[in-house]
Coordinates of C-alpha atoms and ligand atoms in Angstrom, one line a residue:
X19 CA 15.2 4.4 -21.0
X20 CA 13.3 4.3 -24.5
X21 CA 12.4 0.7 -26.0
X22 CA 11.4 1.4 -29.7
X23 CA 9.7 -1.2 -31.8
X24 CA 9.7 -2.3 -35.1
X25 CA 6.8 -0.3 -35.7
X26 CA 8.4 2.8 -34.3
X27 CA 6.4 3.1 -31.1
X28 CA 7.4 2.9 -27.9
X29 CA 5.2 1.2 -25.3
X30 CA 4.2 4.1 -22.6
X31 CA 6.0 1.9 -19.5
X32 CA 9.2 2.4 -21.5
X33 CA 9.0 6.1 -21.1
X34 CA 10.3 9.1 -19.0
X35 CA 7.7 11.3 -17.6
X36 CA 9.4 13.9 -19.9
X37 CA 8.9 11.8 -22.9
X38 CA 5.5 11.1 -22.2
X39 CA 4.4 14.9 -22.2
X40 CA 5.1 15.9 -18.6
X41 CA 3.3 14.8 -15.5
X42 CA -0.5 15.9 -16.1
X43 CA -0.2 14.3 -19.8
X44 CA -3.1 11.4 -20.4
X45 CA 0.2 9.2 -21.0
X46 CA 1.9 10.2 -17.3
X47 CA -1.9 10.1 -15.6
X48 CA -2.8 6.5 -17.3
X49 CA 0.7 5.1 -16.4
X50 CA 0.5 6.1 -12.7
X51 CA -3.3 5.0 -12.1
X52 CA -2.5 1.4 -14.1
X53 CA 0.1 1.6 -11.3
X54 CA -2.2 2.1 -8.5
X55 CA -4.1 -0.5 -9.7
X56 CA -1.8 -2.9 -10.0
X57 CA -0.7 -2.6 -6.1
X58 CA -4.2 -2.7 -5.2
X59 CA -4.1 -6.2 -7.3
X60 CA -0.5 -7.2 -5.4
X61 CA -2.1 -6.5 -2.0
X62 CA -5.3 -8.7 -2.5
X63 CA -2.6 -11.5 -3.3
X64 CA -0.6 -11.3 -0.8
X65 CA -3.6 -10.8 1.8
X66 CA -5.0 -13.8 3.6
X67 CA -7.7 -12.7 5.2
X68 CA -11.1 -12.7 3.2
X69 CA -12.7 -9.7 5.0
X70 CA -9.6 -7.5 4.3
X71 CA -9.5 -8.8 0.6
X72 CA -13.2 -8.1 -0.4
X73 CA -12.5 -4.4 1.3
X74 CA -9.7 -4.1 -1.5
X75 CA -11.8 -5.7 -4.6
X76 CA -14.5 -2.9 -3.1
X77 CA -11.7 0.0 -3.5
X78 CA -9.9 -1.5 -6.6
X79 CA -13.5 -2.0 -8.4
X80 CA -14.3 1.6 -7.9
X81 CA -11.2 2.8 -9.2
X82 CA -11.1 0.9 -11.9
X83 CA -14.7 1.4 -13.1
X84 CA -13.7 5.2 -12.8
X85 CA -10.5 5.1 -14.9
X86 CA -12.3 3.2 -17.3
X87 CA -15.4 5.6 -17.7
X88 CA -13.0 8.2 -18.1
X89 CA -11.6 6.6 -21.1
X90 CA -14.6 5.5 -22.7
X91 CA -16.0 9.1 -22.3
X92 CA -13.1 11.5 -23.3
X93 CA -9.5 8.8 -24.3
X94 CA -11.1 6.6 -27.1
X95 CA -13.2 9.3 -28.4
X96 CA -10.1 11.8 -28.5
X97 CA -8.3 8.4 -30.1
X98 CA -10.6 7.8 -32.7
X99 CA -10.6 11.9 -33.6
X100 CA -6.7 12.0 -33.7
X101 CA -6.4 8.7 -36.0
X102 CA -9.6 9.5 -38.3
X103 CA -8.3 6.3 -40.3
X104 CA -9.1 4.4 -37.6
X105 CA -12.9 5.2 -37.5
X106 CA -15.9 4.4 -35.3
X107 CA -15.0 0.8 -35.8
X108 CA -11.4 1.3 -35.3
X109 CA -10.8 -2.4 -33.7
X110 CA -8.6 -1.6 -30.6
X111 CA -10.9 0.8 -28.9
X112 CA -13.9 -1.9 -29.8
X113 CA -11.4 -4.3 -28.3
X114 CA -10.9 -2.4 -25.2
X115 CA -14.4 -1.6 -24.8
X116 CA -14.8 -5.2 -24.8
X117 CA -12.9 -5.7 -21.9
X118 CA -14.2 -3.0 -20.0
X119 CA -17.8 -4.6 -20.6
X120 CA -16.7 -8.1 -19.2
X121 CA -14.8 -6.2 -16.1
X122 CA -18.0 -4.6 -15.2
X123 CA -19.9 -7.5 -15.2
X124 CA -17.8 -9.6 -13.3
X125 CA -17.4 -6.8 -11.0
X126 CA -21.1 -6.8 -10.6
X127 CA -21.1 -10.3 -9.9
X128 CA -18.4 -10.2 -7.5
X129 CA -20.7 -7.1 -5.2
X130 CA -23.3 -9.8 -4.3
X131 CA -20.7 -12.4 -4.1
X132 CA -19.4 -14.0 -0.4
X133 CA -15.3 -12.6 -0.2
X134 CA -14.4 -16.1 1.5
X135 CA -16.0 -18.4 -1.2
X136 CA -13.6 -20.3 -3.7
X137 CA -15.7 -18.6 -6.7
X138 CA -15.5 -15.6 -4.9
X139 CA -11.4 -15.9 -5.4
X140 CA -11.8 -17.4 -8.8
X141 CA -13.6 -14.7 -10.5
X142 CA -11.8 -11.9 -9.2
X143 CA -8.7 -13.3 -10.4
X144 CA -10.3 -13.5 -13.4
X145 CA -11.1 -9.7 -13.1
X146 CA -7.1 -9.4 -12.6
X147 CA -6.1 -10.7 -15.8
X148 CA -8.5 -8.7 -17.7
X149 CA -7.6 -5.6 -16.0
X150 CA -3.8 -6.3 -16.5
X151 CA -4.1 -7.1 -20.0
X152 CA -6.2 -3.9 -20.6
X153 CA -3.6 -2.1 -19.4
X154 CA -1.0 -3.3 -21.6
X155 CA -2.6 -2.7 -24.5
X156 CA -3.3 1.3 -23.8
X157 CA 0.3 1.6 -22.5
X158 CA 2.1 -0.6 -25.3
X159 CA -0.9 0.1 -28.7
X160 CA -3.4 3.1 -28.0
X161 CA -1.3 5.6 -26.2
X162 CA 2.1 5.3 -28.4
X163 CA -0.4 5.1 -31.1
X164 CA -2.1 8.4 -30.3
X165 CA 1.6 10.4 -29.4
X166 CA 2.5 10.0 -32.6
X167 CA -0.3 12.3 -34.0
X168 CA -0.8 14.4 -30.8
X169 CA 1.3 17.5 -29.4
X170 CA 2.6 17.1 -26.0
X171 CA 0.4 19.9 -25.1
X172 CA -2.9 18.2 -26.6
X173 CA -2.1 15.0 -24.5
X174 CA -2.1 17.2 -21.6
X175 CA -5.3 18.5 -22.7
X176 CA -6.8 15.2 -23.2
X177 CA -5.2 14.4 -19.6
X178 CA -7.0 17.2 -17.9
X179 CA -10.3 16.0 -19.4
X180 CA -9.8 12.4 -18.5
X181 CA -9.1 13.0 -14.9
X182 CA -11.8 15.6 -15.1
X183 CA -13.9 12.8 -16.5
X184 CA -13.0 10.0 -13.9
X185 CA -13.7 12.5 -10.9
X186 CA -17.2 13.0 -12.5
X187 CA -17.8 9.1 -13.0
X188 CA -19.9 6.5 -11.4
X189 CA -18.8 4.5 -8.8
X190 CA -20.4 1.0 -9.5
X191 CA -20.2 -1.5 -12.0
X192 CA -23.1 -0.6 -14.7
X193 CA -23.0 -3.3 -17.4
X194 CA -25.9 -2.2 -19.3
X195 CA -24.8 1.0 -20.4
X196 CA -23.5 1.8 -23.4
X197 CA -19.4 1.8 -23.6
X198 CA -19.5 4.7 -26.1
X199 CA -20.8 8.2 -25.9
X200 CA -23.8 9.8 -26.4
X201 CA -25.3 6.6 -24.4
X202 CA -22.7 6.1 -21.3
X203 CA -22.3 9.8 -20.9
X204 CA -26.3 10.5 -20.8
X205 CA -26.4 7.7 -18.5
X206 CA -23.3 8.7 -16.6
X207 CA -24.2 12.0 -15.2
X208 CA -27.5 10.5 -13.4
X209 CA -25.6 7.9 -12.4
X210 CA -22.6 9.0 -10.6
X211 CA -25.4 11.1 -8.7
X212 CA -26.9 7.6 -7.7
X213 CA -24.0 6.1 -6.9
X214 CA -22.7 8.4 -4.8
X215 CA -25.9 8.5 -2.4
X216 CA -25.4 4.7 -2.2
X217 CA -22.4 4.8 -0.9
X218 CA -23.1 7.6 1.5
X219 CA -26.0 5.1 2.7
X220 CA -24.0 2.2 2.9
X221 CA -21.4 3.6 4.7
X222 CA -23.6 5.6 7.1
X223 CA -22.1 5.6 10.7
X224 CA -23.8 7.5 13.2
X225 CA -27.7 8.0 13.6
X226 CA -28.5 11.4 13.3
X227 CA -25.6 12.4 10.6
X228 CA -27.9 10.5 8.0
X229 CA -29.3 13.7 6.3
X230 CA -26.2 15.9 6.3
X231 CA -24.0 12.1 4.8
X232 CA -26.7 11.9 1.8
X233 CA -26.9 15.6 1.4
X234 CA -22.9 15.5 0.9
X235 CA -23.0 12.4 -1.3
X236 CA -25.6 14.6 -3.5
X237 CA -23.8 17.3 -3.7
X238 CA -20.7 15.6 -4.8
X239 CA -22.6 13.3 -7.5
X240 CA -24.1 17.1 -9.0
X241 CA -20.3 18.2 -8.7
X242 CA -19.2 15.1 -10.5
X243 CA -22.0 16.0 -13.1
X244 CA -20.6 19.1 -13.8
X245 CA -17.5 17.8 -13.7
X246 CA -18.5 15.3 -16.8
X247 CA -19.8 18.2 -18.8
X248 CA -17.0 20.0 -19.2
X249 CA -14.9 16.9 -20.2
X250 CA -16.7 15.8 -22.8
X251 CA -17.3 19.2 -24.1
X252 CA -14.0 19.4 -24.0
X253 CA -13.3 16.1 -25.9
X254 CA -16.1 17.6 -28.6
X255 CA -13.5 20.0 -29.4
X256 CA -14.4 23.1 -27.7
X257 CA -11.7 22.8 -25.1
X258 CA -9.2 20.7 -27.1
X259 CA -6.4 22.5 -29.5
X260 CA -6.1 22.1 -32.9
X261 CA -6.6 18.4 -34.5
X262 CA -3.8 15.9 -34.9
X263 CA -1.7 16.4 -37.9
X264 CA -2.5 20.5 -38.3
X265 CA 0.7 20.3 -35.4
X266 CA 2.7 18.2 -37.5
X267 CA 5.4 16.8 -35.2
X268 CA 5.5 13.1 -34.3
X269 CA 6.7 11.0 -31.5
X270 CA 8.0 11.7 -28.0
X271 CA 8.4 14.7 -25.7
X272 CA 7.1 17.7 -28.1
X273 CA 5.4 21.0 -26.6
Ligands
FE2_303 FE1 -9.0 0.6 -20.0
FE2_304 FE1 -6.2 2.6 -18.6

């Protein structure tokens, strides 16, 4: 059931797959990760026991950090080239980015943090609102916003790029890197290779499997390198089609 506003656009979570651009559009893709995360966020409420929760806030703060990579790498750039009004300092992708930056550093904080403390709690609900609220505004502003000037194919494009993107993205928080390309995607590639031999060590089981665990967790960081690559080339147009407006239909479910 469709929901228009006064402004004409409809807010994403008001859509049918159909409208949105079909399943593997960025639309469909963000809806069902923001979805994801938010039963992630349900289950560390309705869990009592601290051991259990901070093995969620681990899972939920890696998927998060991914999905947000991805959009800070291939979605707000592809946002800011479909709506050239809106410019390098369009204000709702600085606004997101914004909240992406104070998500990674709490999430930062929470890593060293004990899961049974009373801060421990505090902050992450904190972490919960801001993640909620980021969600609303991609699914009710930025991705009604960018249907409007984008074919259903190109969102599909844009789709394939941010899950690309996200599969290619580090795993931990990293607050000091740039939200915005060149910076976070120069930094991003190294990264994700970093990460990912972390987590092989820290969740190294049995003696003996160590050098085969780091070699996979290697391998899968160069993967997710390559993986990067060719999402952002394909955000810098060389895999995208044609810019907004050259299409010239508006709105919901076109081809
Ligand atoms: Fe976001
Ligand atoms: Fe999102």
């Amino acid at each position: 059931m469709t929901n228009p506003r006064r402004d004409g656009l409809t807010s994403v979570a008001d859509q049918s797959e159909d409208q949105r651009g079909g399943p593997g559009s960025i639309l469909s893709r963000q809806s069902a990760d923001h979805r994801d995360l938010d039963e992630l966020m349900h289950a560390y409420e309705r869990e009592p026991d601290a051991g259990a929760r901070g093995r969620i806030v681990a899972e939920l703060s890696e998927r998060a950090l991914r999905h947000a990579f991805a959009e800070e790498t291939v979605l707000f750039p592809a946002y800011r080239r479909f709506l050239p009004a809106a410019g390098q300092d369009d204000e709702l992708t600085r606004h997101i980015e914004g909240d992406h930056q104070q998500v990674n550093e709490m999430l930062k904080d929470l890593q060293r943090a004990d899961p049974g403390s009373a801060d421990y709690d505090a902050e992450v609900r904190r972490a919960f609102a801001v993640i909620r609220h980021d969600a609303h505004d991609e699914e009710d502003d930025l991705l009604p916003r960018l249907q409007q000037v984008a074919s259903a194919r190109q969102l599909r494009a844009i789709g394939a790029a941010w899950e690309a993107a996200r599969l290619g993205s580090p795993t931990r928080p990293h607050p000091k890197v740039s939200r915005r390309p060149p910076g976070n995607v120069v930094a991003g590639a190294g990264l994700a290779l970093s990460d990912r031999v972390k987590d092989v060590v820290d969740s190294l089981a049995p003696v003996g499997s160590t050098r085969r665990a780091v070699c996979g967790g290697a391998l899968a960081g160069l993967v997710g390198a390559a993986a990067l690559t060719v999402a952002v080339r394909a955000v810098a147009g060389r895999g995208l089609p044609a810019r907004a407006g050259l299409g010239g239909a508006r709105g919901p479910a076109r081809r």
